[in-house]
Short mmCIF file of C-alpha atoms in Angstrom, two decimals:
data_model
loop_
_atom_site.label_atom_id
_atom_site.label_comp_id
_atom_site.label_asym_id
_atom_site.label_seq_id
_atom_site.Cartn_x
_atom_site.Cartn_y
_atom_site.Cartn_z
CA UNK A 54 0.00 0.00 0.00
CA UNK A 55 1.70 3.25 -1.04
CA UNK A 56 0.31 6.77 0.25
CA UNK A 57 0.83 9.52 -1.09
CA UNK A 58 1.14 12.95 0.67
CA UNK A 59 1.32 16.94 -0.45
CA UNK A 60 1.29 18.65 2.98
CA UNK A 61 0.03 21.93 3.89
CA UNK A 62 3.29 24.48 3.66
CA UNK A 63 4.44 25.90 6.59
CA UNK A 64 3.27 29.15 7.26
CA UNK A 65 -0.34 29.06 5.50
CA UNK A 66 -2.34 28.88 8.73
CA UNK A 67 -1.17 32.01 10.60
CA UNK A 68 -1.37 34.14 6.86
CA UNK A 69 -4.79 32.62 6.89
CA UNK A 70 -5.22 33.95 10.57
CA UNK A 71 -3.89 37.12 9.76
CA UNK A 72 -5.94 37.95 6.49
CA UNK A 73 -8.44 37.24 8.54
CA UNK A 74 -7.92 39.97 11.10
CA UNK A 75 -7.20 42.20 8.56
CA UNK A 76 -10.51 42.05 7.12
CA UNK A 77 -9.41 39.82 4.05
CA UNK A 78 -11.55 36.71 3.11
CA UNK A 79 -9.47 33.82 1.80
CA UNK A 80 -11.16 31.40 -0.48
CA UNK A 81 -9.51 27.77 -1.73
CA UNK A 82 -10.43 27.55 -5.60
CA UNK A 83 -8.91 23.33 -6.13
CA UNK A 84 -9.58 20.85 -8.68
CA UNK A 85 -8.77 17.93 -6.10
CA UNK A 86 -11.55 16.16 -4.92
CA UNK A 87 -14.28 17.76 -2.18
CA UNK A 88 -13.06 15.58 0.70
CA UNK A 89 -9.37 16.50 0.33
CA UNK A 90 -10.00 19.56 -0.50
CA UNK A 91 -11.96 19.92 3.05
CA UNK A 92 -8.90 18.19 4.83
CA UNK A 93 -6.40 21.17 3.53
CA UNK A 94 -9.03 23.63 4.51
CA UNK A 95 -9.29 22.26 7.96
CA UNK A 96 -5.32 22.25 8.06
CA UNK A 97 -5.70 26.25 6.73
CA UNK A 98 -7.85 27.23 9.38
CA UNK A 99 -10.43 27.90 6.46
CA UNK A 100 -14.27 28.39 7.65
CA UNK A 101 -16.91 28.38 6.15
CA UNK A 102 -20.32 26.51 5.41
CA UNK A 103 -19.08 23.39 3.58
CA UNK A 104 -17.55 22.97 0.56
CA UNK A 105 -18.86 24.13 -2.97
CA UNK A 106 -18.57 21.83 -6.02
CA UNK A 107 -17.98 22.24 -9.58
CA UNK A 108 -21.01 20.70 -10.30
CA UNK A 109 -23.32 23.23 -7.94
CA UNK A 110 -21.63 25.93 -9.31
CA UNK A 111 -22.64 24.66 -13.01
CA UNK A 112 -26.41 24.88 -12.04
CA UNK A 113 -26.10 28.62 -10.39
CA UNK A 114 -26.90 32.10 -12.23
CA UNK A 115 -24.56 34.55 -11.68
CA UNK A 116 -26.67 36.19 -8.85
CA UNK A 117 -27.09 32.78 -6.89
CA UNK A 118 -23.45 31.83 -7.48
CA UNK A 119 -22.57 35.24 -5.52
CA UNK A 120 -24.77 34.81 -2.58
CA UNK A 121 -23.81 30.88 -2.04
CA UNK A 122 -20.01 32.22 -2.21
CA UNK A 123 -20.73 34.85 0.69
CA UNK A 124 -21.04 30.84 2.67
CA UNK A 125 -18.45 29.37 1.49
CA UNK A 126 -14.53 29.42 1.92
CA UNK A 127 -13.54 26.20 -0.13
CA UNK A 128 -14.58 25.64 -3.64
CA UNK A 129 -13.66 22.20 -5.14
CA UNK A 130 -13.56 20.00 -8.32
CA UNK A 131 -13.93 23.20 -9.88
CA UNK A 132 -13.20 23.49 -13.83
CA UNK A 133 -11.31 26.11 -15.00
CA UNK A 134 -13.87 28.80 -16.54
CA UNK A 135 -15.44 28.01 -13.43
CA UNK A 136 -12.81 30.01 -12.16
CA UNK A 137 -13.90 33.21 -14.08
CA UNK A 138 -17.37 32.60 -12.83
CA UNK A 139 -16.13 32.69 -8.94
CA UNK A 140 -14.11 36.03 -9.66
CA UNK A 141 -16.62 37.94 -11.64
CA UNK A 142 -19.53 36.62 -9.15
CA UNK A 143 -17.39 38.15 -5.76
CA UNK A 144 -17.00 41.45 -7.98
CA UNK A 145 -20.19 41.54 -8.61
CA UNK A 146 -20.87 41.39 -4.66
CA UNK A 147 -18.43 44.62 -4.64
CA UNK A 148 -15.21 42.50 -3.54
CA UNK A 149 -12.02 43.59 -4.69
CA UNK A 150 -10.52 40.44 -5.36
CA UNK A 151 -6.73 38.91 -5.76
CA UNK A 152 -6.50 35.54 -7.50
CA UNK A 153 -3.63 33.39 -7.23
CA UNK A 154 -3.15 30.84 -10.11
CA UNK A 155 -0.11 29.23 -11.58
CA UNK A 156 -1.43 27.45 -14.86
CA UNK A 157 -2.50 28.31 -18.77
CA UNK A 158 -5.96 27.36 -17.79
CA UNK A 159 -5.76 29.66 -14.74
CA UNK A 160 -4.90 32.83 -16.82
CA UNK A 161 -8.47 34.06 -17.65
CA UNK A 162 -9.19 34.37 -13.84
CA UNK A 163 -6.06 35.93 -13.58
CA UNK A 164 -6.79 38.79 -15.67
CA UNK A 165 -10.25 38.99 -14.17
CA UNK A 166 -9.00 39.45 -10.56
CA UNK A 167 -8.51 43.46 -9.78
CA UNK A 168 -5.26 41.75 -9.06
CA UNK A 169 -3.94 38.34 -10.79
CA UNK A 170 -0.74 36.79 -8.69
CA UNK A 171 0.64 34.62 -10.54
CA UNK A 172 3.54 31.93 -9.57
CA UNK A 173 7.04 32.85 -10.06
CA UNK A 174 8.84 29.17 -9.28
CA UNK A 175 6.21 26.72 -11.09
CA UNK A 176 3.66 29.11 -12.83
CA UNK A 177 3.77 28.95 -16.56
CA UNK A 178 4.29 32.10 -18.99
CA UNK A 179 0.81 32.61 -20.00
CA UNK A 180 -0.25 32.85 -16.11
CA UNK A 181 2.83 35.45 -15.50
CA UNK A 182 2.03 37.29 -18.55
CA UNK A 183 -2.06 37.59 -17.36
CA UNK A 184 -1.08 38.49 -13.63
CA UNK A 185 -0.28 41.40 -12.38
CA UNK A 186 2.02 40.48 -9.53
CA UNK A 187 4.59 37.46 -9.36
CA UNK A 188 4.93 35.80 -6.44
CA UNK A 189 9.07 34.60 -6.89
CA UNK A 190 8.69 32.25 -3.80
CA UNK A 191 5.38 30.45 -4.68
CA UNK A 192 4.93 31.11 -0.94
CA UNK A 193 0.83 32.73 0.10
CA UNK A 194 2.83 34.20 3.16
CA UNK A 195 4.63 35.95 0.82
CA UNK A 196 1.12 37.71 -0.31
CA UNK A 197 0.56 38.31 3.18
CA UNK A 198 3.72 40.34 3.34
CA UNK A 199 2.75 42.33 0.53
CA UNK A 200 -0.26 43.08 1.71
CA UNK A 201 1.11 44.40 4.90
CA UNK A 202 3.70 46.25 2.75
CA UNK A 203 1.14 48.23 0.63
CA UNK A 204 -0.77 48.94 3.53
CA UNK A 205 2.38 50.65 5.25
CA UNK A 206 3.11 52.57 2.36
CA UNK A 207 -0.49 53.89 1.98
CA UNK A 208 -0.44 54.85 5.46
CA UNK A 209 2.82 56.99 5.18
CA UNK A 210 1.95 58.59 2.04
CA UNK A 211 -1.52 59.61 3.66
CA UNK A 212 1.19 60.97 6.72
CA UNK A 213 3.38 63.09 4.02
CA UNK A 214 0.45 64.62 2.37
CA UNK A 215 -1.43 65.61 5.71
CA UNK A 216 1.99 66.92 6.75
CA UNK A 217 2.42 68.93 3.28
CA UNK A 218 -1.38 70.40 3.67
CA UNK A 219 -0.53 71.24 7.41
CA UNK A 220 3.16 73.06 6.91
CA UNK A 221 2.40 75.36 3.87
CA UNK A 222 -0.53 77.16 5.73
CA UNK A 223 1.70 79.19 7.98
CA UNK A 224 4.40 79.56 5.29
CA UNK A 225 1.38 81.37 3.27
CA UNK A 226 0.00 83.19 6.14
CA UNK A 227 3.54 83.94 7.02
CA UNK A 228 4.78 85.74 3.50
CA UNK A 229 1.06 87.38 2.86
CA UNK A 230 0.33 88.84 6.12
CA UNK A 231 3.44 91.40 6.72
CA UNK A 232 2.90 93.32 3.77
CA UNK A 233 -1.03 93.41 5.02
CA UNK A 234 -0.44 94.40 8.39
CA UNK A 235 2.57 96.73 7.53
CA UNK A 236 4.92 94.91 9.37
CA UNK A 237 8.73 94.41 8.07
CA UNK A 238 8.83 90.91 5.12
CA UNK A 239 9.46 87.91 7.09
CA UNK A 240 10.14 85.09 4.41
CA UNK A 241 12.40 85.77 1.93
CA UNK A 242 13.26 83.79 -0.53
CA UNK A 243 16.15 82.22 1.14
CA UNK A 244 13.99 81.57 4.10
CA UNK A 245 11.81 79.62 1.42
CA UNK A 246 14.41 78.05 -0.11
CA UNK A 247 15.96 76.96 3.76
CA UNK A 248 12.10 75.34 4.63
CA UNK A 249 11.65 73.55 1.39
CA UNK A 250 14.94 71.72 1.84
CA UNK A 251 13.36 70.26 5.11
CA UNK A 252 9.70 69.71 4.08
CA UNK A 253 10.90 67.36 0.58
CA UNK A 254 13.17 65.29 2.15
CA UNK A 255 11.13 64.56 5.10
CA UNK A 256 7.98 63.61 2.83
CA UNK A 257 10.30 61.69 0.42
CA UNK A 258 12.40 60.40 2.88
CA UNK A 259 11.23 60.25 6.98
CA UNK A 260 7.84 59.04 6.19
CA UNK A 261 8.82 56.84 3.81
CA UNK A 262 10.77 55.45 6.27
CA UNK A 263 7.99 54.99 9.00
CA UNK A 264 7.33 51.67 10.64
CA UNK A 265 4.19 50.38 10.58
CA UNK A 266 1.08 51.15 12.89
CA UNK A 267 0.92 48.35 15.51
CA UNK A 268 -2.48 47.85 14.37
CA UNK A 269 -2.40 47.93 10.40
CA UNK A 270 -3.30 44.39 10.01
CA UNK A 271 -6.45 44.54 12.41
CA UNK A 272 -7.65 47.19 10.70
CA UNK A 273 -10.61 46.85 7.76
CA UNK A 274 -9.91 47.56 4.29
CA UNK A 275 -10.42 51.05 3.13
CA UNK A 276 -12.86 51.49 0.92
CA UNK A 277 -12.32 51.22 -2.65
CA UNK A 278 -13.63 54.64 -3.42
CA UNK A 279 -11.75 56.67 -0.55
CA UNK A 280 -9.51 58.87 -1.75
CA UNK A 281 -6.05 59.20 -0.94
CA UNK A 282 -6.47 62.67 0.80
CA UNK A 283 -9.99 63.09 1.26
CA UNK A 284 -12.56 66.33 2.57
CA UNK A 285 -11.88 65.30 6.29
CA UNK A 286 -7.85 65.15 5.94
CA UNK A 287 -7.71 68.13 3.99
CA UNK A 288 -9.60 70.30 6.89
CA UNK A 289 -8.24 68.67 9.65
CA UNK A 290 -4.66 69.35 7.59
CA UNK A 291 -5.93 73.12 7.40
CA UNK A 292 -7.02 73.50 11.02
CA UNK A 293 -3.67 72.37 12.27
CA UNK A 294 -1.96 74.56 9.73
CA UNK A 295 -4.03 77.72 10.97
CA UNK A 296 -3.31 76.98 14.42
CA UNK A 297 0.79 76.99 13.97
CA UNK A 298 0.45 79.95 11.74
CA UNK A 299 -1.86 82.27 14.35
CA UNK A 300 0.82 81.18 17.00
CA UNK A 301 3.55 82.19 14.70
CA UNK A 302 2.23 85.63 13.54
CA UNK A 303 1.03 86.46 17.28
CA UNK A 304 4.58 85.92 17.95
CA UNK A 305 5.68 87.19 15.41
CA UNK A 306 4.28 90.53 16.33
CA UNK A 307 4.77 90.46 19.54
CA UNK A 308 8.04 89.87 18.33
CA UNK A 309 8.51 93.31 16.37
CA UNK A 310 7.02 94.96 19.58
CA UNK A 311 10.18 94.73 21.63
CA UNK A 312 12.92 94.06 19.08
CA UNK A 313 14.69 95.31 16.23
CA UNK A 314 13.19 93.97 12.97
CA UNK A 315 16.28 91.50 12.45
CA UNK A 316 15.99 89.77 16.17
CA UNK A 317 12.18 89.72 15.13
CA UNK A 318 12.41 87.72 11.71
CA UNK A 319 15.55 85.47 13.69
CA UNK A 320 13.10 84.47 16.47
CA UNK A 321 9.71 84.23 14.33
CA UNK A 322 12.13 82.37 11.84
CA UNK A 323 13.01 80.32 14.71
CA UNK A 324 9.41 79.12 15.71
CA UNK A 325 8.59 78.63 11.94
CA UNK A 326 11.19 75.60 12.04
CA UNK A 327 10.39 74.17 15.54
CA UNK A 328 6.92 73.98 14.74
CA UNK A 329 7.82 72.68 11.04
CA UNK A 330 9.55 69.81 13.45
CA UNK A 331 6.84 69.41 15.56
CA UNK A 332 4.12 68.86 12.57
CA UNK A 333 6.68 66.22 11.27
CA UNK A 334 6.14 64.14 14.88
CA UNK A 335 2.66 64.81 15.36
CA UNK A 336 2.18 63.83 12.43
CA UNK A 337 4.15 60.40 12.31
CA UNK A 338 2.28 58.32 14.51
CA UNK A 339 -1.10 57.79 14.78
CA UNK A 340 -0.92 58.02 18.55
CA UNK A 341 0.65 61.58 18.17
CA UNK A 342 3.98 62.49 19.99
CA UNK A 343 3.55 59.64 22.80
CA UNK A 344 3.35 56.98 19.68
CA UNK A 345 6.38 59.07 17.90
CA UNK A 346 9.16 58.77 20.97
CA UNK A 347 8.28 55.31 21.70
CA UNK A 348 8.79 54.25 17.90
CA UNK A 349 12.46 55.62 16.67
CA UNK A 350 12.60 56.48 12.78
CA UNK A 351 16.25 57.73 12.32
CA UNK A 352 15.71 59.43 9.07
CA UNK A 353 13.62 61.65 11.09
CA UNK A 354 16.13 62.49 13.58
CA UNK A 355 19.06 62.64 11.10
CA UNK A 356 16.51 65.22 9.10
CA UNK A 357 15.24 67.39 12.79
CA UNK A 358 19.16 67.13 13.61
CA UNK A 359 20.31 68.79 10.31
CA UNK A 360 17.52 71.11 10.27
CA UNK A 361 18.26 72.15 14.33
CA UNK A 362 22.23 72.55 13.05
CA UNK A 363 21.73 74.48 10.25
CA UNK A 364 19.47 76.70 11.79
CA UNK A 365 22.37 77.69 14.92
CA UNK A 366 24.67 78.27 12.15
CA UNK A 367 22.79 81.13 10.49
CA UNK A 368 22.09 82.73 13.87
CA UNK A 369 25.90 82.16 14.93
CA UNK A 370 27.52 83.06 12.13
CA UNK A 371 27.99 86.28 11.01
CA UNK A 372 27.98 86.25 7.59
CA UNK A 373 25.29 83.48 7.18
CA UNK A 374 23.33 85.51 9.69
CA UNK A 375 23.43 88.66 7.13
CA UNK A 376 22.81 86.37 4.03
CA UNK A 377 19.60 85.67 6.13
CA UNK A 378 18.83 89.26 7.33
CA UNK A 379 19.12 87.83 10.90
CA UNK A 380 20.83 88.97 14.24
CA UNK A 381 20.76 86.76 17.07
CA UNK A 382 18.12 87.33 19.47
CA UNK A 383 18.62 87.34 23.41
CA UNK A 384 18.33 83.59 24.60
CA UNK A 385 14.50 84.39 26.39
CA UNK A 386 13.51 85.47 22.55
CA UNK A 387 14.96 82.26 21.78
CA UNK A 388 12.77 80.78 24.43
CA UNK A 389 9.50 81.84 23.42
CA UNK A 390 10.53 80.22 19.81
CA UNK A 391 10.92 76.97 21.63
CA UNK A 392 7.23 77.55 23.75
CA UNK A 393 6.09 78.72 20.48
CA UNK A 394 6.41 74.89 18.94
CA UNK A 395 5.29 73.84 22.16
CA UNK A 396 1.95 75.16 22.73
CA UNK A 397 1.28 74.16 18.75
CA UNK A 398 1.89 70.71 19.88
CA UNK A 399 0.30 70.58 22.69
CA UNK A 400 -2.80 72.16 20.96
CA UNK A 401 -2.65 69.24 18.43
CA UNK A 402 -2.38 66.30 20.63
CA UNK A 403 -5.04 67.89 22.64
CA UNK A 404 -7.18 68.21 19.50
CA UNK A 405 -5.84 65.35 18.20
CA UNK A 406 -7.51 63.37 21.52
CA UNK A 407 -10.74 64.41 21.28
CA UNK A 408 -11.47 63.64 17.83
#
């Protein structure tokens, strides 16, 4: 008596477990027989209501097929334009759906799927040429990883672009309201130049470099339709702009009240880049500063390092200083820069709480 065996790879069950907290359905599509297709399932940690044949599926309408799949996790002796059917039936049921497939007869579905993976080891041409990913490994965890990958990057490019919204409202309020209010030109274009350098590398670079929310796989997918910077990001991006920029122009003023205009634009100038640095770690962790120290990102403190270094060498050096139209302020001045960026971020974790 031979037997033979093709055990379950190591691995599957916890990326089962995991797509399942993170609000993905996984769904076995075989061509092996109901019974050992229910074994494997079992082994997967696959649920569902039974297992669906080929030859139930044959007698279902499109509409039928959909709601019996909404049951269902395993799908056996299942031909392969049967395969179409079970992709175009979940879309139809508003899934976004990723098919894995490795064979010429498995290429239709492929090309269905919003996403076709094919494999990279064993898969033939036709199914790499219909997919749209290629798994190199042959490995499902390996999915799972990408998965978790895209997710991260989404998140941080949602991070840079609230950050981008936030920083350039008191850069605008900052270069239009002088001339309004008669007061002496704060931003010049060097000053410009000087914030840009810190606000591209640290979209491009620090929260590209941001590890990944402790919860991003028990979260539910996004919707399809959301866009990448919706209504609600863009205000809330606004509100916390406004609220550095009316702290920077109070001080600002209050600035010009006591000092010559030089010590005034050094110490506003000052605040402007503090807060700029505070924005950046608000803004990097969804738990808000008390997330940001507990998770290190050193691009991030390579970039607020730089920025902190460069900013004491225009103040201390002469002729940088004049090339900036600053003179160093007394140290309080330089004081109220530093409560400046405080109270901003204080404000925003407060705000940041109760929403």
């Amino acid at each position: 008596l031979v037997g033979f065996a093709d055990p379950l790879r190591a691995g599957i069950p916890e990326a089962v477990a995991e797509c399942r907290r993170a609000g993905v359905r996984v769904l076995m599509i075989t061509g092996d027989h109901p019974e050992t297709a229910r074994a494997i399932a079992r082994q997967a940690g696959l649920e569902g209501d039974g297992v669906l044949a080929g030859t139930g599926i044959a007698g279902l309408d499109p509409a039928a097929l959909a709601a019996r799949l909404a049951h269902v996790s395993v799908c056996a002796r299942v031909l392969p334009s049967q395969k179409l059917d079970i992709v175009r039936a979940l879309q139809r049921s508003g899934h976004v759906v990723a098919m894995t497939g490795d064979g010429v007869n498995d290429a239709p579905a492929l090309r269905a799927a919003d996403v076709g993976v094919a494999m990279g080891a064993r898969g033939t041409d036709v199914a790499r040429e219909a997919a749209d990913l290629t798994l190199l490994d042959d490995r499902f965890a390996s999915l799972v990883l990408a998965l978790r990958a895209g997710r991260r990057i989404y998140d941080n490019m949602r991070k840079a672009m609230d950050y981008v919204t936030a920083i350039h409202v008191p850069i605008a309020v900052l270069a239009l309201l002088p001339p309004v209010l008669d007061w002496p030109i704060l931003l010049f274009p060097m000053h410009i130049v000087f914030m840009e350098l810190l606000i591209n590398p640290a979209c491009a670079l620090a929260f590209e470099n941001e590890p990944e929310e402790p919860e991003l796989m028990r979260r539910p997918p996004r919707p399809r339709d959301e866009p990448l910077l919706g209504i609600r990001a863009i205000v809330a991006g606004l509100l916390q702009g406004s609220w550095a920029a009316a702290l920077l122009a109070a001080g600002y003023g209050w600035a010009l009240a006591f000092l010559p205009e030089d010590q005034a634009r050094a110490t506003a100038f000052c605040a402007l880049i503090l807060c700029n640095l505070g924005l950046l770690l608000v803004g990097r962790r969804r738990g808000g500063v008390a997330g940001a120290m507990r998770v290190p990102n050193p691009v991030f403190l390579a970039l607020a390092a730089g920025a902190l270094v460069v900013l004491a060498v225009t103040l201390a050096v002469p002729a940088v200083a004049t090339m900036m139209r600053f003179t160093l302020p007394p140290a309080a001045w330089l004081g109220t820069s530093v409560l400046t960026a405080a109270l901003m971020v204080a404000g925003l974790q407060v705000a940041r709480r109760k929403r």
